Coordinates of C-alpha atoms in Angstrom, one line a residue:
M222 CA 14.3 -71.8 -4.2
N223 CA 11.8 -73.9 -6.5
K224 CA 10.8 -70.0 -8.2
K225 CA 9.2 -69.6 -11.3
K226 CA 10.9 -66.7 -13.0
S227 CA 10.5 -68.2 -16.2
L228 CA 12.3 -66.8 -19.0
S229 CA 11.1 -68.3 -21.8
V230 CA 13.4 -70.4 -24.6
A231 CA 12.9 -67.9 -26.9
F232 CA 13.9 -65.4 -25.1
L233 CA 17.3 -67.3 -24.2
A234 CA 18.1 -68.2 -27.4
A235 CA 18.6 -64.8 -28.4
A236 CA 19.2 -62.8 -25.0
L237 CA 20.7 -59.7 -27.2
A238 CA 17.7 -59.4 -29.4
L239 CA 15.7 -55.8 -28.4
A240 CA 12.1 -57.9 -28.3
D241 CA 13.1 -59.9 -25.6
V242 CA 14.6 -58.0 -23.5
S243 CA 11.6 -57.1 -21.8
F244 CA 11.8 -60.2 -19.9
A245 CA 14.9 -58.4 -18.1
C246 CA 16.1 -56.7 -15.1
T247 CA 18.0 -53.3 -13.8
N248 CA 20.7 -53.2 -10.7
F249 CA 22.3 -49.7 -9.5
L250 CA 24.6 -49.7 -7.1
F251 CA 25.5 -47.4 -4.9
T252 CA 28.9 -47.2 -2.6
K253 CA 29.5 -45.5 1.1
G254 CA 30.8 -42.3 -0.3
A255 CA 28.2 -41.4 -2.7
T256 CA 25.1 -41.9 0.0
R257 CA 24.4 -39.2 2.9
D258 CA 24.7 -41.4 5.5
G259 CA 27.0 -43.7 4.5
S260 CA 25.1 -46.4 3.9
T261 CA 25.9 -49.3 0.6
M262 CA 22.9 -49.8 -1.7
I263 CA 22.2 -51.6 -4.7
T264 CA 18.4 -51.8 -6.7
Y265 CA 17.1 -55.1 -8.2
A266 CA 14.0 -54.7 -10.3
A267 CA 13.2 -58.9 -11.3
D268 CA 10.9 -58.3 -14.4
S269 CA 9.3 -61.2 -15.8
H270 CA 5.6 -61.8 -17.4
V271 CA 5.3 -65.2 -15.4
L272 CA 6.8 -64.0 -12.0
Y273 CA 5.3 -63.8 -9.2
G274 CA 6.0 -60.4 -6.9
E275 CA 6.3 -62.4 -3.0
L276 CA 9.0 -62.0 -0.6
Y277 CA 11.5 -65.3 -0.5
Y278 CA 12.9 -66.2 3.4
R279 CA 15.1 -69.0 4.5
K280 CA 15.9 -69.5 8.3
V281 CA 19.3 -69.8 10.1
A282 CA 20.0 -73.7 10.2
D283 CA 22.8 -76.5 11.4
Y284 CA 23.1 -79.9 9.5
A285 CA 24.7 -82.5 10.0
E286 CA 27.6 -83.7 8.3
G287 CA 26.7 -85.6 5.8
T288 CA 23.4 -83.7 4.9
L289 CA 22.7 -82.8 1.1
F290 CA 21.2 -80.3 -0.2
K291 CA 18.7 -80.7 -3.3
V292 CA 18.8 -77.8 -6.1
Y293 CA 16.2 -76.6 -8.0
D294 CA 16.9 -74.1 -11.1
W295 CA 15.6 -70.6 -10.0
D296 CA 13.5 -70.4 -13.3
S297 CA 11.9 -73.2 -14.4
G298 CA 11.7 -75.6 -10.7
R299 CA 13.5 -78.4 -12.5
Y300 CA 15.8 -80.7 -10.0
L301 CA 19.4 -80.3 -11.0
M302 CA 21.7 -81.7 -8.5
D303 CA 22.3 -82.9 -4.6
I304 CA 24.9 -80.9 -3.0
P305 CA 26.8 -81.0 0.3
Q306 CA 25.1 -79.0 2.7
V307 CA 27.6 -76.7 5.2
A308 CA 27.7 -77.2 8.9
H309 CA 25.6 -73.4 9.1
T310 CA 23.6 -71.6 7.3
Y311 CA 22.4 -67.9 7.8
S312 CA 18.9 -66.4 7.5
V313 CA 18.1 -64.7 4.1
V314 CA 14.8 -62.2 3.7
G315 CA 14.4 -61.8 -0.1
N316 CA 17.9 -61.6 -1.1
M317 CA 19.2 -60.0 2.0
N318 CA 21.2 -62.3 5.0
E319 CA 21.1 -61.9 8.5
H320 CA 24.8 -60.1 7.7
Q321 CA 23.8 -57.2 5.9
L322 CA 25.1 -59.0 2.3
A323 CA 22.9 -58.7 -0.7
I324 CA 22.5 -59.9 -4.2
G325 CA 21.3 -58.6 -7.3
E326 CA 21.4 -60.1 -11.0
T327 CA 20.5 -58.9 -14.1
T328 CA 20.9 -61.6 -17.3
F329 CA 23.0 -60.7 -20.1
G330 CA 23.1 -64.0 -22.4
G331 CA 26.3 -63.2 -24.4
R332 CA 28.1 -65.4 -26.8
E333 CA 25.6 -68.5 -27.2
A334 CA 28.6 -70.6 -27.7
C335 CA 29.4 -70.0 -23.8
W336 CA 25.7 -71.5 -23.4
G337 CA 24.6 -75.6 -22.6
G338 CA 27.4 -75.9 -19.9
Q339 CA 25.6 -78.3 -17.0
G340 CA 25.9 -77.2 -12.7
L341 CA 23.8 -75.0 -10.9
D342 CA 22.1 -71.9 -12.4
Y343 CA 22.3 -68.6 -11.9
G344 CA 20.0 -68.2 -8.9
S345 CA 20.8 -71.0 -7.3
L346 CA 24.4 -69.6 -7.0
I347 CA 22.5 -66.4 -5.6
Y348 CA 20.4 -68.2 -2.6
I349 CA 22.6 -70.7 -2.0
T350 CA 25.0 -67.7 -1.6
L351 CA 23.5 -65.6 0.8
Q352 CA 23.0 -68.8 3.0
R353 CA 27.2 -69.5 3.3
A354 CA 28.9 -66.0 2.6
K355 CA 29.1 -63.0 5.4
N356 CA 30.8 -60.3 3.2
A357 CA 31.1 -59.7 -0.6
R358 CA 34.6 -60.7 -0.6
E359 CA 33.7 -64.2 0.9
A360 CA 30.6 -64.1 -1.4
I361 CA 32.6 -63.7 -4.8
K362 CA 35.0 -66.6 -3.5
V363 CA 31.9 -68.8 -2.8
L364 CA 30.4 -68.5 -6.0
A365 CA 33.5 -69.1 -8.0
G366 CA 34.1 -72.0 -5.5
L367 CA 30.3 -72.8 -6.0
M368 CA 30.8 -72.6 -9.9
D369 CA 34.1 -74.3 -10.2
T370 CA 33.0 -77.3 -8.3
Y371 CA 29.4 -78.1 -9.5
G372 CA 29.7 -76.2 -12.9
Y373 CA 27.8 -73.5 -14.6
C374 CA 24.4 -74.2 -16.5
S375 CA 22.9 -70.8 -17.1
E376 CA 23.5 -67.8 -19.6
G377 CA 25.2 -65.1 -19.2
E378 CA 25.0 -62.8 -16.0
S379 CA 25.7 -59.5 -13.8
F380 CA 25.7 -59.6 -10.3
S381 CA 25.2 -56.7 -7.5
I382 CA 27.4 -58.1 -4.8
C383 CA 27.3 -55.4 -1.6
D384 CA 27.8 -55.6 2.1
P385 CA 28.0 -52.5 4.6
N386 CA 31.6 -51.7 3.4
E387 CA 32.1 -52.7 -0.2
V388 CA 29.8 -53.0 -3.3
W389 CA 31.0 -54.9 -6.1
I390 CA 30.2 -56.1 -9.6
M391 CA 30.6 -59.3 -10.8
E392 CA 30.1 -60.7 -14.4
L393 CA 30.3 -64.1 -15.7
I394 CA 29.6 -66.8 -18.5
G395 CA 29.8 -70.5 -19.1
K396 CA 32.4 -71.7 -21.1
G397 CA 31.1 -73.8 -23.2
P398 CA 31.9 -77.5 -24.2
A399 CA 35.4 -78.5 -24.5
Q400 CA 36.4 -79.1 -27.9
Y401 CA 38.2 -82.4 -28.8
D402 CA 40.2 -84.1 -31.4
T403 CA 39.4 -87.9 -32.3
I404 CA 42.6 -89.9 -32.6
N405 CA 42.8 -94.1 -33.2
G406 CA 39.2 -93.9 -32.3
K407 CA 38.9 -91.9 -29.1
A408 CA 38.3 -88.7 -27.7
R409 CA 41.3 -86.3 -26.8
L410 CA 41.0 -83.4 -25.7
K411 CA 42.2 -80.5 -27.8
K412 CA 45.9 -78.9 -26.8
A413 CA 43.9 -75.4 -26.5
F414 CA 41.9 -77.1 -24.4
K415 CA 44.1 -79.2 -21.9
N416 CA 43.4 -77.3 -18.8
Y417 CA 39.7 -77.3 -19.9
R418 CA 37.6 -77.3 -16.4
P419 CA 33.7 -76.9 -16.5
G420 CA 31.9 -74.5 -15.0
A421 CA 32.0 -70.2 -15.8
V422 CA 34.5 -67.8 -16.7
W423 CA 34.5 -64.5 -14.4
V424 CA 35.7 -61.3 -13.4
A425 CA 34.7 -59.3 -10.4
R426 CA 35.4 -55.8 -9.9
R427 CA 35.0 -53.4 -6.3
V428 CA 33.5 -50.5 -7.4
P429 CA 35.4 -47.5 -6.1
D430 CA 33.9 -45.6 -3.0
G431 CA 32.0 -42.4 -3.7
Y432 CA 31.1 -44.0 -7.1
V433 CA 27.8 -45.8 -8.5
S434 CA 27.6 -48.0 -11.3
G435 CA 24.8 -50.0 -12.6
H436 CA 23.9 -52.7 -15.4
A437 CA 20.5 -53.9 -16.9
N438 CA 21.0 -57.2 -19.3
Q439 CA 23.9 -56.1 -21.2
A440 CA 27.7 -56.6 -19.7
R441 CA 30.0 -53.9 -18.7
I442 CA 33.2 -54.7 -17.8
T443 CA 35.7 -54.5 -20.2
T444 CA 39.2 -54.2 -19.7
F445 CA 40.8 -54.5 -16.3
P446 CA 43.1 -54.9 -14.0
Q447 CA 45.6 -58.5 -14.0
A448 CA 47.9 -57.6 -11.1
V449 CA 46.5 -60.3 -9.2
K450 CA 48.2 -63.4 -11.3
K451 CA 45.9 -66.7 -11.3
S452 CA 48.3 -69.5 -12.4
Y453 CA 46.0 -71.7 -9.9
K454 CA 43.7 -74.3 -12.0
S455 CA 41.1 -74.1 -9.9
I456 CA 39.5 -71.6 -7.9
T457 CA 39.3 -73.9 -4.4
S458 CA 43.0 -73.0 -4.4
K459 CA 44.2 -71.5 -1.0
Q460 CA 45.7 -68.4 -3.8
M461 CA 41.3 -67.4 -4.2
D462 CA 42.4 -65.8 -0.6
D463 CA 43.8 -63.0 -2.1
I464 CA 40.6 -61.6 -2.6
F465 CA 40.9 -60.6 1.7
R466 CA 43.9 -58.5 1.2
P467 CA 42.1 -55.2 1.2
E468 CA 44.5 -53.7 -1.6
V469 CA 42.7 -56.3 -4.1
E470 CA 39.6 -54.9 -6.3
C471 CA 39.5 -57.3 -9.4
V472 CA 39.9 -60.7 -8.9
Y473 CA 39.3 -62.8 -12.3
A474 CA 38.9 -66.7 -12.9
W475 CA 42.3 -68.0 -14.3
D476 CA 41.5 -69.0 -17.3
V477 CA 38.9 -66.3 -18.7
I478 CA 41.6 -65.3 -20.8
S479 CA 42.8 -68.8 -22.3
I480 CA 39.1 -69.8 -22.7
A481 CA 38.8 -67.3 -25.8
R482 CA 42.0 -68.0 -26.6
A483 CA 41.2 -71.5 -27.3
N484 CA 38.3 -71.0 -29.2
G485 CA 39.5 -68.1 -31.1
W486 CA 37.6 -65.4 -29.8
Y487 CA 40.6 -63.2 -28.9
E488 CA 44.2 -63.1 -30.0
G489 CA 45.3 -59.8 -28.8
E490 CA 47.7 -58.9 -25.8
D491 CA 46.1 -60.0 -21.9
K492 CA 46.4 -56.8 -20.9
D493 CA 44.3 -55.0 -23.7
F494 CA 41.7 -58.1 -23.4
S495 CA 38.1 -57.0 -23.1
F496 CA 35.1 -59.2 -21.5
T497 CA 32.2 -57.8 -22.9
D498 CA 33.6 -57.2 -26.4
V499 CA 34.5 -61.0 -26.3
Y500 CA 31.7 -62.5 -23.8
C501 CA 29.0 -60.0 -24.7
P502 CA 29.8 -57.9 -27.8
L503 CA 27.3 -54.4 -28.1
T504 CA 24.4 -54.7 -30.1
F505 CA 22.1 -52.0 -30.9
G506 CA 19.6 -54.0 -28.8
G507 CA 22.0 -54.2 -25.7
V508 CA 22.7 -50.7 -26.0
R509 CA 18.8 -48.6 -26.6
G510 CA 16.9 -52.0 -24.6
C511 CA 19.7 -52.5 -22.0
D512 CA 22.7 -50.1 -21.4
A513 CA 20.1 -46.9 -21.8
R514 CA 18.5 -47.8 -18.6
V515 CA 21.9 -47.5 -17.0
Y516 CA 22.6 -43.8 -18.6
A517 CA 19.2 -42.6 -17.6
M518 CA 20.2 -43.5 -13.9
F519 CA 24.0 -41.8 -14.2
R520 CA 21.9 -38.4 -15.8
R521 CA 20.7 -38.2 -13.0
V522 CA 23.3 -38.4 -10.3
N523 CA 25.5 -36.3 -12.7
A524 CA 24.3 -33.9 -15.4
S525 CA 27.0 -34.2 -17.2
M526 CA 26.3 -37.9 -18.5
G527 CA 24.2 -36.4 -21.1
E528 CA 26.5 -36.6 -23.5
Y529 CA 26.0 -40.4 -23.7
E530 CA 22.5 -39.8 -25.0
D531 CA 23.4 -40.4 -28.1
Y532 CA 25.3 -43.8 -27.0
A533 CA 22.2 -44.8 -25.2
M534 CA 19.7 -44.1 -28.1
G535 CA 22.6 -46.8 -30.4
R536 CA 23.5 -44.1 -32.9
N537 CA 27.3 -43.5 -31.5
M538 CA 28.3 -47.0 -29.7
Q539 CA 32.1 -46.1 -30.3
K540 CA 31.4 -43.5 -27.3
R541 CA 30.9 -45.9 -24.8
M542 CA 29.8 -44.9 -21.1
P543 CA 32.4 -45.8 -18.5
L544 CA 31.5 -48.6 -15.4
W545 CA 31.1 -46.3 -13.1
I546 CA 30.9 -42.4 -13.0
K547 CA 31.1 -40.4 -9.7
P548 CA 28.0 -38.5 -8.8
D549 CA 27.7 -34.8 -8.3
H550 CA 25.8 -35.0 -5.0
Q551 CA 25.2 -37.4 -2.6
V552 CA 22.1 -39.9 -2.5
D553 CA 19.7 -41.2 0.1
V554 CA 17.4 -43.9 0.0
Q555 CA 14.6 -42.2 -0.7
E556 CA 16.8 -40.6 -4.0
V557 CA 17.6 -44.2 -4.4
M558 CA 14.1 -45.8 -4.6
A559 CA 13.2 -42.4 -7.6
L560 CA 16.3 -43.6 -9.9
M561 CA 14.0 -46.9 -9.7
R562 CA 11.2 -44.4 -11.4
D563 CA 12.1 -43.6 -14.8
H564 CA 10.5 -43.8 -18.2
Y565 CA 13.1 -42.0 -19.8
E566 CA 11.8 -38.5 -19.1
G567 CA 14.0 -35.5 -19.9
T568 CA 15.2 -37.3 -22.7
K569 CA 14.6 -37.9 -26.5
M570 CA 12.8 -41.4 -25.3
D571 CA 10.5 -39.9 -23.4
M572 CA 7.8 -42.3 -23.3
T573 CA 5.2 -39.7 -22.3
Q574 CA 5.5 -37.7 -24.8
D575 CA 4.8 -39.7 -28.5
V576 CA 1.7 -40.3 -29.5
G577 CA 2.4 -43.7 -28.2
A578 CA 1.5 -42.4 -25.0
G579 CA -2.0 -42.3 -25.8
Y580 CA -4.3 -39.4 -25.1
Y581 CA -3.4 -39.5 -21.5
H582 CA 0.5 -39.6 -21.3
C583 CA 0.7 -43.4 -20.3
P584 CA 4.6 -44.0 -20.5
Y585 CA 4.0 -48.1 -21.2
R586 CA 4.1 -50.1 -24.2
W587 CA 2.5 -53.4 -24.3
R588 CA 4.5 -55.9 -26.1
P589 CA 6.6 -57.3 -28.3
M590 CA 9.0 -54.4 -28.1
N591 CA 10.0 -54.4 -31.6
W592 CA 7.9 -54.1 -34.8
E593 CA 8.0 -53.3 -38.4
Y594 CA 6.2 -51.2 -40.6
E595 CA 6.1 -50.7 -44.7
G596 CA 9.4 -52.5 -44.2
K597 CA 11.1 -50.7 -41.2
K598 CA 11.7 -52.1 -38.4
Y599 CA 11.2 -49.8 -35.1
V600 CA 11.4 -50.0 -31.1
H601 CA 9.3 -49.1 -28.0
E602 CA 11.0 -48.4 -25.2
R603 CA 12.6 -50.5 -22.7
A604 CA 12.7 -48.4 -19.0
T605 CA 13.7 -49.5 -15.5
S606 CA 9.6 -49.1 -15.0
T607 CA 8.3 -51.7 -16.5
Q608 CA 4.6 -53.4 -16.2
Q609 CA 5.7 -56.8 -16.0
T610 CA 7.9 -56.4 -12.7
G611 CA 7.7 -58.9 -10.2
F612 CA 8.8 -57.5 -7.5
S613 CA 11.7 -55.0 -6.8
F614 CA 14.4 -53.9 -3.8
V615 CA 16.5 -51.5 -2.5
A616 CA 18.6 -53.0 -0.4
Q617 CA 20.5 -51.1 2.3
C618 CA 23.3 -51.7 4.4
R619 CA 24.0 -49.5 7.0
G620 CA 27.3 -50.7 8.9
W621 CA 26.9 -48.3 12.3
L622 CA 23.9 -50.4 13.2
P623 CA 24.3 -54.0 14.4
S624 CA 23.6 -56.8 11.6
K625 CA 20.4 -57.3 12.2
V626 CA 19.3 -54.0 12.1
G627 CA 21.5 -52.3 9.7
G628 CA 20.2 -53.9 6.6
I629 CA 17.1 -53.3 5.1
L630 CA 15.5 -54.9 2.2
W631 CA 13.2 -51.7 1.3
F632 CA 10.7 -54.5 -0.7
G633 CA 7.7 -53.8 -3.4
V634 CA 5.6 -55.7 -5.9
D635 CA 5.0 -54.9 -9.1
D636 CA 5.7 -51.6 -11.4
T637 CA 8.8 -49.6 -9.4
Y638 CA 6.9 -46.4 -10.5
S639 CA 3.7 -47.3 -8.6
T640 CA 4.8 -49.5 -6.4
V641 CA 5.5 -48.7 -2.1
Y642 CA 8.9 -49.8 -1.0
C643 CA 7.8 -51.1 2.2
P644 CA 11.2 -51.8 5.2
M645 CA 11.9 -55.5 5.4
Y646 CA 14.5 -55.7 8.1
C647 CA 17.4 -58.4 7.3
G648 CA 16.8 -59.5 11.1
I649 CA 12.8 -60.6 10.7
T650 CA 11.7 -64.2 11.1
E651 CA 8.5 -63.7 10.0
I652 CA 6.9 -62.3 6.7
P653 CA 4.1 -60.3 6.6
E654 CA 1.0 -61.9 5.1
C655 CA 0.2 -59.7 2.1
F656 CA 4.0 -60.8 0.9
R657 CA 4.0 -64.4 1.8
E658 CA 5.6 -67.3 -0.6
G659 CA 2.1 -68.6 -1.4
N660 CA 0.1 -66.4 -1.4
G661 CA -1.4 -66.7 -4.5
S662 CA 0.5 -67.0 -8.1
M663 CA 0.1 -65.8 -11.4
V664 CA -2.9 -68.2 -11.9
E665 CA -4.4 -68.0 -8.5
Y666 CA -6.1 -64.4 -7.2
S667 CA -5.6 -63.5 -3.8
P668 CA -7.5 -60.8 -1.5
T669 CA -4.7 -60.6 0.8
S670 CA -1.8 -60.7 -1.9
A671 CA 0.2 -57.2 -2.0
F672 CA 1.5 -58.2 -5.8
W673 CA -2.4 -58.9 -6.8
L674 CA -3.7 -55.6 -4.9
F675 CA -1.0 -53.1 -6.7
N676 CA -1.7 -55.0 -9.8
R677 CA -5.1 -54.3 -9.7
V678 CA -4.3 -50.3 -8.9
T679 CA -1.8 -49.9 -11.8
N680 CA -3.7 -51.8 -14.0
F681 CA -6.3 -49.3 -13.1
V682 CA -4.0 -46.4 -13.7
Y683 CA -3.1 -46.9 -16.5
S684 CA -6.1 -46.5 -17.8
R685 CA -6.0 -42.6 -17.6
Y686 CA -2.4 -42.1 -16.0
D687 CA -1.6 -38.7 -16.3
S688 CA -4.7 -37.9 -13.7
M689 CA -4.4 -41.1 -12.0
I690 CA -1.2 -40.9 -11.2
V691 CA -0.9 -37.8 -9.0
D692 CA -3.7 -39.8 -7.0
L693 CA -1.0 -42.2 -6.6
Q694 CA 1.6 -40.5 -5.7
R695 CA 0.2 -38.7 -3.2
V696 CA -0.1 -42.0 -1.3
Q697 CA 3.2 -43.7 -2.5
R698 CA 5.0 -40.7 -0.7
G699 CA 2.8 -40.5 2.1
L700 CA 3.8 -44.0 3.0
E701 CA 7.9 -44.2 2.1
D702 CA 8.3 -40.8 4.2
G703 CA 5.9 -42.4 7.1
F704 CA 8.5 -45.4 6.6
V705 CA 11.6 -43.5 6.5
K706 CA 10.4 -41.8 9.6
D707 CA 9.6 -45.1 11.4
V708 CA 12.3 -46.8 10.7
A709 CA 14.5 -44.2 12.2
R710 CA 12.2 -44.1 15.1
N711 CA 12.9 -48.2 15.8
D712 CA 16.5 -48.2 15.2
A713 CA 16.9 -46.3 18.0
V714 CA 15.1 -49.0 20.0
A715 CA 16.2 -51.8 18.3
K716 CA 20.0 -51.2 18.1
G717 CA 19.7 -51.2 22.0
L718 CA 17.8 -55.2 22.0
K719 CA 19.2 -58.4 22.1
D720 CA 18.3 -62.0 20.8
A721 CA 14.5 -62.4 21.0
D722 CA 13.5 -59.5 21.9
L723 CA 15.2 -57.9 19.4
T724 CA 13.6 -60.8 16.6
A725 CA 9.9 -59.9 18.2
Q726 CA 10.5 -56.1 17.9
L727 CA 12.0 -56.6 13.7
N728 CA 9.0 -58.9 13.1
Q729 CA 6.6 -57.0 14.7
F730 CA 7.9 -53.5 13.0
S731 CA 7.9 -55.0 9.5
N732 CA 4.5 -56.4 10.0
E733 CA 3.2 -53.1 10.5
Q734 CA 4.7 -51.1 8.3
A735 CA 3.3 -54.0 5.8
Q736 CA 0.3 -54.0 7.2
K737 CA -0.2 -50.4 7.3
M738 CA 0.9 -50.3 3.3
F739 CA -1.9 -52.5 2.7
E740 CA -4.6 -51.2 3.9
D741 CA -3.8 -47.7 2.6
W742 CA -3.5 -49.2 -1.2
T743 CA -6.6 -50.8 -0.5
Q744 CA -8.4 -47.9 0.4
L745 CA -6.5 -46.2 -2.6
D746 CA -7.9 -48.8 -4.6
H747 CA -11.6 -47.9 -3.7
F748 CA -11.0 -44.1 -3.8
L749 CA -9.5 -44.5 -7.8
L750 CA -12.9 -46.5 -8.6
V751 CA -15.2 -44.1 -6.9
K752 CA -13.7 -40.8 -8.3
Y753 CA -12.9 -42.1 -12.3
M754 CA -15.5 -44.3 -12.9
D755 CA -16.7 -44.4 -16.3
G756 CA -14.2 -42.2 -17.5
N757 CA -15.7 -39.5 -15.4
I758 CA -13.6 -37.1 -12.7
K759 CA -15.4 -36.8 -9.4
Y760 CA -14.8 -33.7 -7.3
V761 CA -12.9 -34.1 -3.8
K762 CA -12.2 -31.4 -1.0
D763 CA -10.5 -32.2 2.0
G764 CA -9.9 -35.9 1.0
K765 CA -13.9 -36.1 0.5
F766 CA -16.2 -36.8 -2.5
E767 CA -17.9 -33.5 -3.2
T768 CA -21.8 -33.3 -2.8
T769 CA -24.4 -31.3 -3.6
Q770 CA -26.8 -29.5 -1.5
Y771 CA -29.3 -32.5 -1.2
G772 CA -26.3 -34.9 -0.7
G773 CA -26.5 -36.1 -4.2
C774 CA -23.1 -36.5 -6.3
K775 CA -21.6 -33.1 -7.5
F776 CA -21.6 -33.3 -11.2
P777 CA -18.4 -34.9 -12.4
R778 CA -15.9 -33.1 -14.5
Q779 CA -15.3 -34.7 -18.2
P780 CA -11.7 -33.2 -19.6
A781 CA -12.3 -32.8 -22.9
Y782 CA -9.3 -35.0 -25.3
P783 CA -6.2 -33.2 -26.3
E784 CA -6.7 -31.3 -29.2
W785 CA -4.1 -33.8 -31.1
A786 CA -6.7 -36.4 -31.1
Y787 CA -9.3 -34.3 -32.2
K788 CA -7.3 -33.5 -35.6
R789 CA -6.7 -37.5 -35.8
I790 CA -10.1 -38.2 -35.3
V791 CA -11.2 -35.9 -37.8
E792 CA -8.3 -36.9 -40.9
D793 CA -9.4 -40.5 -40.2
H794 CA -13.2 -40.5 -39.3
G795 CA -14.0 -36.4 -40.2
D796 CA -16.8 -37.3 -42.8
V797 CA -18.7 -39.3 -41.0
V798 CA -18.7 -38.2 -37.0
R799 CA -18.8 -34.3 -38.5
E800 CA -22.5 -32.6 -37.3
R801 CA -24.8 -31.4 -40.3

């Protein structure tokens, strides 16, 4: 759990500022009815300039009564507290456990007055819950119970939670400190806070079957059904078992509205209460830098969503996008991977089309994201695909298969656009060396680390993007097409195996796929260097570099700059470089 996904203090102090969402993450959610094969899927891009891409693993374990578990803040590694360990914990591969329960997150920050609580951080909540819950509804109860019992110390968070049958979105934020009056020299809770308990306020909603949803560092739940009344004062109350009634599709903290009233943040009727509007009000940064990523996905699965482009650009924030939409076609796992690869192509925000893309249409902008010129403020786009991704995944849950076979974490490191999603079965007990924890770090290069290999390739590709990305995508597509076919073949073998034989088969398969990916990407690394050295482009035929009749290198192509580039050079420096 002691991971270095450090978000800077400056970011946490201004989470809604567009300049800082470069540290943030993206989640998309897909229900059974929205997919071709009836699987559920969630995606997660863990984006931070200081996050190292590796695949976490926690093995199944049994504990004696009285065992304590040390909790460390996932971002900083700071020790938080000891909590009682449960008798049995499940194995966890990345963000999916052996029962095909998967959880992702994005940080929305939200109202600063809600920060500063004591308790568990959001990362620890995720990984503790994955070790203790079997399905999405159970996960929500565990998450809520942990916060109610031990408190909550992070900022506002949106969680994506899925199992083979359901997909949920859960949004939460701390309650902040209670307010006191001083009476006869003693501090007493103000009347409005008489039932105050530390922890968080939250709402969880099931995404309707056949629909897709998403969140990207902006709270998305507005009003919500309040049919399940929360008259109890603790989430550990037996009444939380309401969530296990199939007809219940929304649950929420008993004090989610009363905390807002006590602080003077809401005065309307309960039925009109909007979580987002109270705890994370929309700003230009929250829309343009955050919701715009959800819009980019929505428009690719439903053509009618183009009407929300002005909203996504922060120009018409009154026309808010819905929390979920029905796609105009069912998606498969490879389309979901493709949805994670987006630079706003085809929209007014297309990052390949403006002068910032340079001579070679590179859809990346180095930080900072916002800047000023002659007294006016401007932004660089924050797309789903961004250079600072540590790792990302597509978690696929397939209920028709045994759990350890049905759950696949399609795992990749670095930029989502140029990564390869490699299949890691949730039943594995051995992590491939290239993804293994401790194999390198952000300040320690490792020649056997996938994170460093992929970063070496992409940082070279950025230099001549429009040409090199084609070569990269050829290898990327070949690997992922092969993985999908190999998974289908392995499923047929693995589903008939039991216990040790099953574990051995899954370990062997996932390790072989990772090794093939690493070898093919190493070859790509070498190929790109040879082909594009010194700004030249060598000729390639049938996969081999062309040579002269005497065996030497055929003289390479030297493509001219685009016409607009020459025009700008002349305008800027023409008197100096003009021939005379």
